[in-house]
Amino acid sequence: MTVHLKDIAAYTGVSIKTVSNVVNGNFEHVGPETRVLVLEAIKKLNYKPNVAARRLRNAQVSVLAYAFPDLSNPYFADVARAITVTASEMNYTVLLDYTFAQRDKELAILTGMSPHMLDGVILDSHTLDVESIAQNQSQGPIVLLGERLFGAPFDHVLIDNTEAAYVATGHLIDLGKRRIAAIGVQQALNEAPSLRLQGYKKALEEASIPLDTSLLVTGGSWHRADGAQAMRDLLNRERASLPDAVFCFNDLMALGAMSAIHEAGYRIPEDIAVIGIDDIEDGRYATPALSTIEPDKQEIARLAVTLLIERIKGQRTQPPESIMVPFRLQARASTLGR
């Protein structure tokens, strides 16, 4: 049952105007005890503000939120910086929210703040489903980033992960590599790991290279240490079974893999070539410089912010759409040599 302001007023014994003041953060004429009474009733009755109506009545606050899963991954820092700069150029402030890829923290950015504090959310969710987002959408419009929630009723900005992996693997094949390992494999449906694995397999198949499942290695949390451990596992084999190239599903794992290759006394790329995805700054200054797939992070930010603000202002009324952002191969010394 939908709860309205009049229901909160009847439950607490205060006026609808008082309830409205509390809901909209206008506390000047509301005493502390009354404010607490109304807030407790809002929580108990599970009141969800009518965001569309609120926006017709109230001025927007020009504040957006960007919720992302991993503060230690430079890719998300790059995207956050680009979003913040783009929003600032459009006179908006961005609240950065680090969710740890935890469901309760992702829900909190959608429901945990007073509705008058945000105009909209850019969400890179790793745990929520479409129903959970729709049921808890109280902060205004939402734009999705990342490789989940395909077909959700929200604007969605992403890259073609299958094609990106296909290009990365194809680059190694073009260099004459045939025993190409993949680091970062996970059993996740319709997410970056499975999409990148599909692209890897497609490139091998088109080159008539049989899939060797012993060269598919998990990547834990996709950090440097995970890449290093996965590479050590590959190197602890008979020499004839070693890979001659490695496609890592992100740059952090690629940097860890390169460290393990160096430790074992092998040369990059002469013995083992390495390529990643993300084009983080650390990769450009690694020794040797890391070949990678470079997503257009500036365009990701521009589209996400523009789509969100257009929804907020009512300038965009057409059905939500998914927009693929371009990427390009950055071939550097880790595959090409010096």
Tab-separated table of C-alpha atoms in Angstrom:
chain	number	residue	atom	x	y	z
A	1	MET	CA	0.000	0.000	0.000
A	2	THR	CA	1.300	3.451	-0.947
A	3	VAL	CA	1.824	5.731	2.056
A	4	HIS	CA	1.046	9.446	1.584
A	5	LEU	CA	1.865	12.564	3.576
A	6	LYS	CA	-1.674	12.580	5.000
A	7	ASP	CA	-1.081	9.071	6.379
A	8	ILE	CA	2.056	10.235	8.198
A	9	ALA	CA	0.119	13.243	9.495
A	10	ALA	CA	-2.741	11.087	10.771
A	11	TYR	CA	-0.325	8.639	12.410
A	12	THR	CA	1.636	11.353	14.220
A	13	GLY	CA	-1.159	13.842	14.895
A	14	VAL	CA	0.638	16.734	13.205
A	15	SER	CA	-0.367	18.718	10.118
A	16	ILE	CA	0.372	17.668	6.562
A	17	LYS	CA	2.381	20.892	6.199
A	18	THR	CA	4.611	19.856	9.109
A	19	VAL	CA	5.167	16.422	7.578
A	20	SER	CA	5.996	18.063	4.239
A	21	ASN	CA	8.534	20.341	5.907
A	22	VAL	CA	10.298	17.364	7.463
A	23	VAL	CA	10.287	15.330	4.241
A	24	ASN	CA	11.753	18.242	2.283
A	25	GLY	CA	14.297	19.207	4.917
A	26	ASN	CA	12.666	22.505	5.865
A	27	PHE	CA	13.268	22.306	9.609
A	28	GLU	CA	13.107	26.023	10.460
A	29	HIS	CA	9.532	25.842	11.761
A	30	VAL	CA	9.617	22.255	13.060
A	31	GLY	CA	10.631	21.559	16.657
A	32	PRO	CA	13.189	18.808	17.425
A	33	GLU	CA	10.666	16.512	19.112
A	34	THR	CA	8.196	16.828	16.244
A	35	ARG	CA	10.952	16.238	13.713
A	36	VAL	CA	11.986	13.013	15.442
A	37	LEU	CA	8.340	11.918	15.704
A	38	VAL	CA	7.762	12.405	11.973
A	39	LEU	CA	11.050	10.800	10.943
A	40	GLU	CA	10.304	7.729	13.048
A	41	ALA	CA	6.851	7.469	11.455
A	42	ILE	CA	8.351	7.796	7.967
A	43	LYS	CA	10.669	4.910	8.721
A	44	LYS	CA	8.032	2.740	10.404
A	45	LEU	CA	5.430	3.223	7.676
A	46	ASN	CA	8.069	2.870	4.921
A	47	TYR	CA	7.095	6.135	3.276
A	48	LYS	CA	8.667	6.702	-0.174
A	49	PRO	CA	8.544	10.301	-1.438
A	50	ASN	CA	6.940	11.007	-4.794
A	51	VAL	CA	10.114	12.171	-6.479
A	52	ALA	CA	8.429	13.425	-9.642
A	53	ALA	CA	5.996	15.577	-7.663
A	54	ARG	CA	8.742	16.870	-5.393
A	55	ARG	CA	10.738	18.054	-8.392
A	56	LEU	CA	7.750	19.937	-9.747
A	57	ARG	CA	7.447	21.775	-6.430
A	58	ASN	CA	11.018	22.246	-5.324
A	59	ALA	CA	14.172	23.643	-6.861
A	60	GLN	CA	16.890	21.145	-7.627
A	61	VAL	CA	20.006	21.157	-5.482
A	62	SER	CA	22.551	20.610	-8.304
A	63	VAL	CA	24.148	17.648	-6.520
A	64	LEU	CA	24.740	14.256	-8.138
A	65	ALA	CA	26.140	11.046	-6.682
A	66	TYR	CA	28.530	8.581	-8.308
A	67	ALA	CA	28.479	5.201	-6.536
A	68	PHE	CA	31.333	2.871	-7.469
A	69	PRO	CA	32.666	-0.410	-6.044
A	70	ASP	CA	36.434	-0.192	-5.654
A	71	LEU	CA	38.381	2.820	-4.408
A	72	SER	CA	41.727	1.022	-4.856
A	73	ASN	CA	41.206	0.435	-8.583
A	74	PRO	CA	42.588	3.390	-10.572
A	75	TYR	CA	40.040	2.807	-13.338
A	76	PHE	CA	37.205	3.934	-11.066
A	77	ALA	CA	39.288	6.878	-9.842
A	78	ASP	CA	39.796	7.944	-13.466
A	79	VAL	CA	36.073	7.715	-14.182
A	80	ALA	CA	35.221	9.554	-10.941
A	81	ARG	CA	37.599	12.372	-11.836
A	82	ALA	CA	36.118	12.671	-15.320
A	83	ILE	CA	32.552	12.663	-13.953
A	84	THR	CA	33.410	15.332	-11.393
A	85	VAL	CA	35.037	17.598	-13.984
A	86	THR	CA	32.195	17.145	-16.477
A	87	ALA	CA	29.554	17.843	-13.838
A	88	SER	CA	31.415	20.906	-12.611
A	89	GLU	CA	31.392	22.332	-16.134
A	90	MET	CA	27.599	21.990	-16.002
A	91	ASN	CA	27.437	23.630	-12.540
A	92	TYR	CA	26.800	20.417	-10.610
A	93	THR	CA	28.639	19.005	-7.599
A	94	VAL	CA	29.315	15.256	-7.371
A	95	LEU	CA	29.191	13.202	-4.186
A	96	LEU	CA	31.520	10.188	-4.517
A	97	ASP	CA	30.279	7.085	-2.708
A	98	TYR	CA	32.523	4.017	-2.295
A	99	THR	CA	30.252	0.962	-1.961
A	100	PHE	CA	32.819	-1.856	-1.520
A	101	ALA	CA	30.597	-3.778	-3.999
A	102	GLN	CA	28.291	-4.510	-1.048
A	103	ARG	CA	24.537	-4.695	-1.464
A	104	ASP	CA	23.623	-2.674	1.621
A	105	LYS	CA	25.961	0.154	0.637
A	106	GLU	CA	24.639	0.231	-2.921
A	107	LEU	CA	21.093	0.407	-1.576
A	108	ALA	CA	22.086	3.163	0.836
A	109	ILE	CA	22.957	5.590	-1.936
A	110	LEU	CA	19.495	4.999	-3.398
A	111	THR	CA	17.518	5.202	-0.162
A	112	GLY	CA	19.693	6.276	2.735
A	113	MET	CA	19.855	10.024	2.162
A	114	SER	CA	17.065	12.544	2.434
A	115	PRO	CA	15.539	12.946	-1.036
A	116	HIS	CA	16.168	16.695	-1.093
A	117	MET	CA	19.958	16.178	-0.908
A	118	LEU	CA	20.507	14.636	-4.377
A	119	ASP	CA	19.108	15.265	-7.829
A	120	GLY	CA	20.241	11.927	-9.307
A	121	VAL	CA	22.669	9.008	-9.126
A	122	ILE	CA	25.268	7.487	-11.455
A	123	LEU	CA	25.475	3.884	-10.275
A	124	ASP	CA	28.061	1.206	-11.046
A	125	SER	CA	26.364	-1.668	-9.240
A	126	HIS	CA	27.947	-5.055	-8.620
A	127	THR	CA	25.200	-6.618	-6.478
A	128	LEU	CA	21.747	-5.161	-7.123
A	129	ASP	CA	19.171	-6.460	-9.574
A	130	VAL	CA	16.756	-4.359	-11.607
A	131	GLU	CA	13.853	-4.930	-9.210
A	132	SER	CA	15.897	-3.827	-6.191
A	133	ILE	CA	16.884	-0.591	-7.876
A	134	ALA	CA	13.359	0.182	-9.093
A	135	GLN	CA	11.840	-0.476	-5.665
A	136	ASN	CA	14.362	1.740	-3.881
A	137	GLN	CA	14.689	4.623	-6.310
A	138	SER	CA	14.051	7.665	-4.130
A	139	GLN	CA	16.961	9.894	-5.188
A	140	GLY	CA	15.672	10.862	-8.622
A	141	PRO	CA	16.879	9.613	-12.009
A	142	ILE	CA	19.564	6.941	-12.300
A	143	VAL	CA	22.186	6.290	-14.970
A	144	LEU	CA	23.932	2.919	-14.895
A	145	LEU	CA	27.588	2.234	-15.660
A	146	GLY	CA	29.314	-1.115	-16.073
A	147	GLU	CA	28.595	-4.535	-17.469
A	148	ARG	CA	25.521	-5.610	-15.519
A	149	LEU	CA	21.768	-5.016	-15.535
A	150	PHE	CA	21.375	-5.217	-19.288
A	151	GLY	CA	17.908	-4.164	-20.405
A	152	ALA	CA	17.189	-2.296	-17.167
A	153	PRO	CA	14.718	0.610	-17.419
A	154	PHE	CA	17.486	3.180	-16.926
A	155	ASP	CA	19.952	4.862	-19.252
A	156	HIS	CA	23.105	2.721	-19.369
A	157	VAL	CA	26.636	3.654	-20.484
A	158	LEU	CA	29.150	0.863	-21.111
A	159	ILE	CA	31.757	-0.548	-23.484
A	160	ASP	CA	31.495	-3.684	-25.615
A	161	ASN	CA	33.501	-5.997	-23.373
A	162	THR	CA	33.292	-8.967	-25.717
A	163	GLU	CA	34.689	-6.960	-28.608
A	164	ALA	CA	37.366	-5.371	-26.395
A	165	ALA	CA	38.610	-8.804	-25.306
A	166	TYR	CA	38.441	-10.018	-28.904
A	167	VAL	CA	40.675	-7.132	-30.032
A	168	ALA	CA	43.157	-7.675	-27.176
A	169	THR	CA	43.461	-11.404	-27.868
A	170	GLY	CA	43.568	-10.795	-31.613
A	171	HIS	CA	46.518	-8.434	-31.128
A	172	LEU	CA	48.472	-11.254	-29.449
A	173	ILE	CA	47.517	-13.684	-32.195
A	174	ASP	CA	48.644	-11.201	-34.853
A	175	LEU	CA	52.054	-11.158	-33.159
A	176	GLY	CA	52.337	-14.922	-33.630
A	177	LYS	CA	51.324	-15.962	-30.111
A	178	ARG	CA	49.502	-19.278	-29.823
A	179	ARG	CA	49.532	-20.322	-26.149
A	180	ILE	CA	47.591	-17.392	-24.792
A	181	ALA	CA	46.533	-17.545	-21.149
A	182	ALA	CA	43.554	-15.630	-19.766
A	183	ILE	CA	43.746	-14.284	-16.211
A	184	GLY	CA	40.581	-13.079	-14.457
A	185	VAL	CA	38.136	-15.816	-15.397
A	186	GLN	CA	35.087	-15.996	-13.127
A	187	GLN	CA	31.751	-17.752	-13.339
A	188	ALA	CA	29.573	-14.656	-13.639
A	189	LEU	CA	26.651	-14.430	-16.043
A	190	ASN	CA	26.423	-11.316	-18.237
A	191	GLU	CA	29.213	-9.509	-16.408
A	192	ALA	CA	32.659	-8.307	-17.435
A	193	PRO	CA	34.487	-11.606	-16.687
A	194	SER	CA	32.176	-13.765	-18.787
A	195	LEU	CA	31.935	-11.178	-21.569
A	196	ARG	CA	35.714	-10.858	-21.785
A	197	LEU	CA	36.078	-14.622	-21.776
A	198	GLN	CA	33.640	-14.789	-24.699
A	199	GLY	CA	35.769	-12.337	-26.676
A	200	TYR	CA	38.942	-14.278	-25.878
A	201	LYS	CA	37.367	-17.537	-27.047
A	202	LYS	CA	36.007	-15.904	-30.201
A	203	ALA	CA	39.476	-14.674	-31.208
A	204	LEU	CA	41.020	-18.101	-30.631
A	205	GLU	CA	38.280	-19.836	-32.598
A	206	GLU	CA	38.610	-17.508	-35.581
A	207	ALA	CA	42.360	-18.129	-35.617
A	208	SER	CA	41.783	-21.928	-35.428
A	209	ILE	CA	43.623	-22.095	-32.096
A	210	PRO	CA	42.159	-24.840	-29.871
A	211	LEU	CA	40.943	-23.681	-26.466
A	212	ASP	CA	43.253	-24.982	-23.714
A	213	THR	CA	41.275	-24.739	-20.486
A	214	SER	CA	44.486	-25.156	-18.460
A	215	LEU	CA	45.363	-21.621	-19.585
A	216	LEU	CA	42.185	-20.148	-18.044
A	217	VAL	CA	43.012	-18.831	-14.574
A	218	THR	CA	40.837	-17.113	-11.983
A	219	GLY	CA	41.728	-13.624	-10.875
A	220	GLY	CA	40.297	-13.295	-7.374
A	221	SER	CA	39.305	-9.656	-6.833
A	222	TRP	CA	41.120	-8.443	-9.963
A	223	HIS	CA	43.931	-6.724	-8.081
A	224	ARG	CA	47.706	-6.789	-8.578
A	225	ALA	CA	48.233	-9.590	-6.070
A	226	ASP	CA	45.606	-11.715	-7.819
A	227	GLY	CA	47.331	-11.268	-11.158
A	228	ALA	CA	50.717	-12.089	-9.666
A	229	GLN	CA	49.453	-15.273	-8.011
A	230	ALA	CA	47.660	-16.402	-11.157
A	231	MET	CA	50.845	-15.860	-13.174
A	232	ARG	CA	52.941	-17.803	-10.644
A	233	ASP	CA	50.481	-20.685	-10.967
A	234	LEU	CA	50.973	-20.633	-14.730
A	235	LEU	CA	54.756	-20.470	-14.394
A	236	ASN	CA	54.893	-23.457	-12.004
A	237	ARG	CA	54.509	-25.852	-14.904
A	238	GLU	CA	56.632	-27.762	-17.341
A	239	ARG	CA	58.375	-25.305	-19.641
A	240	ALA	CA	56.606	-26.792	-22.667
A	241	SER	CA	53.265	-25.959	-21.042
A	242	LEU	CA	54.032	-22.311	-20.368
A	243	PRO	CA	52.030	-19.615	-22.144
A	244	ASP	CA	53.741	-17.374	-24.670
A	245	ALA	CA	51.265	-14.559	-23.954
A	246	VAL	CA	48.771	-13.503	-21.292
A	247	PHE	CA	45.552	-11.569	-21.691
A	248	CYS	CA	44.611	-10.145	-18.287
A	249	PHE	CA	41.034	-8.984	-17.826
A	250	ASN	CA	42.195	-5.678	-16.349
A	251	ASP	CA	45.416	-3.676	-16.052
A	252	LEU	CA	45.879	-4.238	-12.324
A	253	MET	CA	46.138	-8.006	-12.823
A	254	ALA	CA	48.399	-7.427	-15.819
A	255	LEU	CA	50.809	-5.396	-13.672
A	256	GLY	CA	50.837	-8.172	-11.066
A	257	ALA	CA	51.441	-10.772	-13.781
A	258	MET	CA	54.352	-8.750	-15.162
A	259	SER	CA	55.924	-8.628	-11.705
A	260	ALA	CA	55.703	-12.423	-11.390
A	261	ILE	CA	57.183	-12.892	-14.866
A	262	HIS	CA	60.133	-10.669	-13.961
A	263	GLU	CA	60.627	-12.525	-10.657
A	264	ALA	CA	60.796	-15.847	-12.501
A	265	GLY	CA	63.488	-14.564	-14.843
A	266	TYR	CA	61.439	-14.454	-18.028
A	267	ARG	CA	61.464	-11.607	-20.516
A	268	ILE	CA	58.502	-9.486	-21.567
A	269	PRO	CA	57.469	-9.739	-24.382
A	270	GLU	CA	60.167	-12.014	-25.824
A	271	ASP	CA	59.179	-14.984	-23.627
A	272	ILE	CA	55.692	-13.928	-22.528
A	273	ALA	CA	53.744	-10.978	-23.911
A	274	VAL	CA	51.175	-9.250	-21.673
A	275	ILE	CA	48.096	-7.156	-22.400
A	276	GLY	CA	45.336	-5.795	-20.156
A	277	ILE	CA	42.197	-3.640	-20.256
A	278	ASP	CA	41.523	-0.177	-18.715
A	279	ASP	CA	44.581	1.959	-19.650
A	280	ILE	CA	45.379	3.069	-16.108
A	281	GLU	CA	48.294	5.457	-15.613
A	282	ASP	CA	50.476	2.885	-13.809
A	283	GLY	CA	50.511	0.743	-16.942
A	284	ARG	CA	51.874	3.525	-19.105
A	285	TYR	CA	54.915	3.870	-16.822
A	286	ALA	CA	55.502	0.165	-16.147
A	287	THR	CA	58.652	-1.561	-17.405
A	288	PRO	CA	57.940	-2.413	-20.137
A	289	ALA	CA	54.952	-0.144	-20.792
A	290	LEU	CA	51.759	-2.158	-20.702
A	291	SER	CA	49.720	-2.784	-23.837
A	292	THR	CA	46.036	-2.375	-23.104
A	293	ILE	CA	42.531	-1.658	-24.311
A	294	GLU	CA	41.691	1.982	-23.612
A	295	PRO	CA	38.000	2.703	-22.925
A	296	ASP	CA	37.058	6.298	-23.642
A	297	LYS	CA	36.618	7.273	-20.012
A	298	GLN	CA	36.028	10.920	-20.835
A	299	GLU	CA	33.132	9.933	-23.084
A	300	ILE	CA	31.760	7.569	-20.430
A	301	ALA	CA	31.708	10.489	-17.992
A	302	ARG	CA	30.297	12.975	-20.495
A	303	LEU	CA	27.439	10.683	-21.480
A	304	ALA	CA	26.611	9.619	-17.909
A	305	VAL	CA	26.470	13.192	-16.600
A	306	THR	CA	24.647	14.585	-19.632
A	307	LEU	CA	22.021	11.831	-19.669
A	308	LEU	CA	21.423	12.216	-15.938
A	309	ILE	CA	21.079	16.004	-15.983
A	310	GLU	CA	18.759	15.853	-18.993
A	311	ARG	CA	16.552	13.405	-17.059
A	312	ILE	CA	16.647	15.638	-13.983
A	313	LYS	CA	15.599	18.694	-15.950
A	314	GLY	CA	12.927	16.841	-17.892
A	315	GLN	CA	14.721	17.499	-21.176
A	316	ARG	CA	15.024	13.793	-21.927
A	317	THR	CA	11.690	11.989	-21.966
A	318	GLN	CA	12.284	9.153	-24.428
A	319	PRO	CA	12.650	5.544	-23.212
A	320	PRO	CA	15.971	4.676	-21.554
A	321	GLU	CA	18.747	3.468	-23.818
A	322	SER	CA	22.073	1.645	-23.600
A	323	ILE	CA	24.979	3.455	-25.226
A	324	MET	CA	28.237	1.709	-26.142
A	325	VAL	CA	31.293	3.925	-25.722
A	326	PRO	CA	34.241	3.360	-28.084
A	327	PHE	CA	37.598	1.912	-27.090
A	328	ARG	CA	40.944	1.512	-28.812
A	329	LEU	CA	43.979	-0.732	-28.675
A	330	GLN	CA	47.057	0.852	-27.103
A	331	ALA	CA	49.897	-1.414	-28.267
A	332	ARG	CA	53.021	-0.791	-26.195
A	333	ALA	CA	56.267	-2.513	-25.258
A	334	SER	CA	54.733	-5.371	-23.228
A	335	THR	CA	53.607	-6.901	-26.535
A	336	LEU	CA	55.624	-5.067	-29.192
A	337	GLY	CA	59.006	-4.949	-27.476
A	338	ARG	CA	61.309	-1.971	-27.371
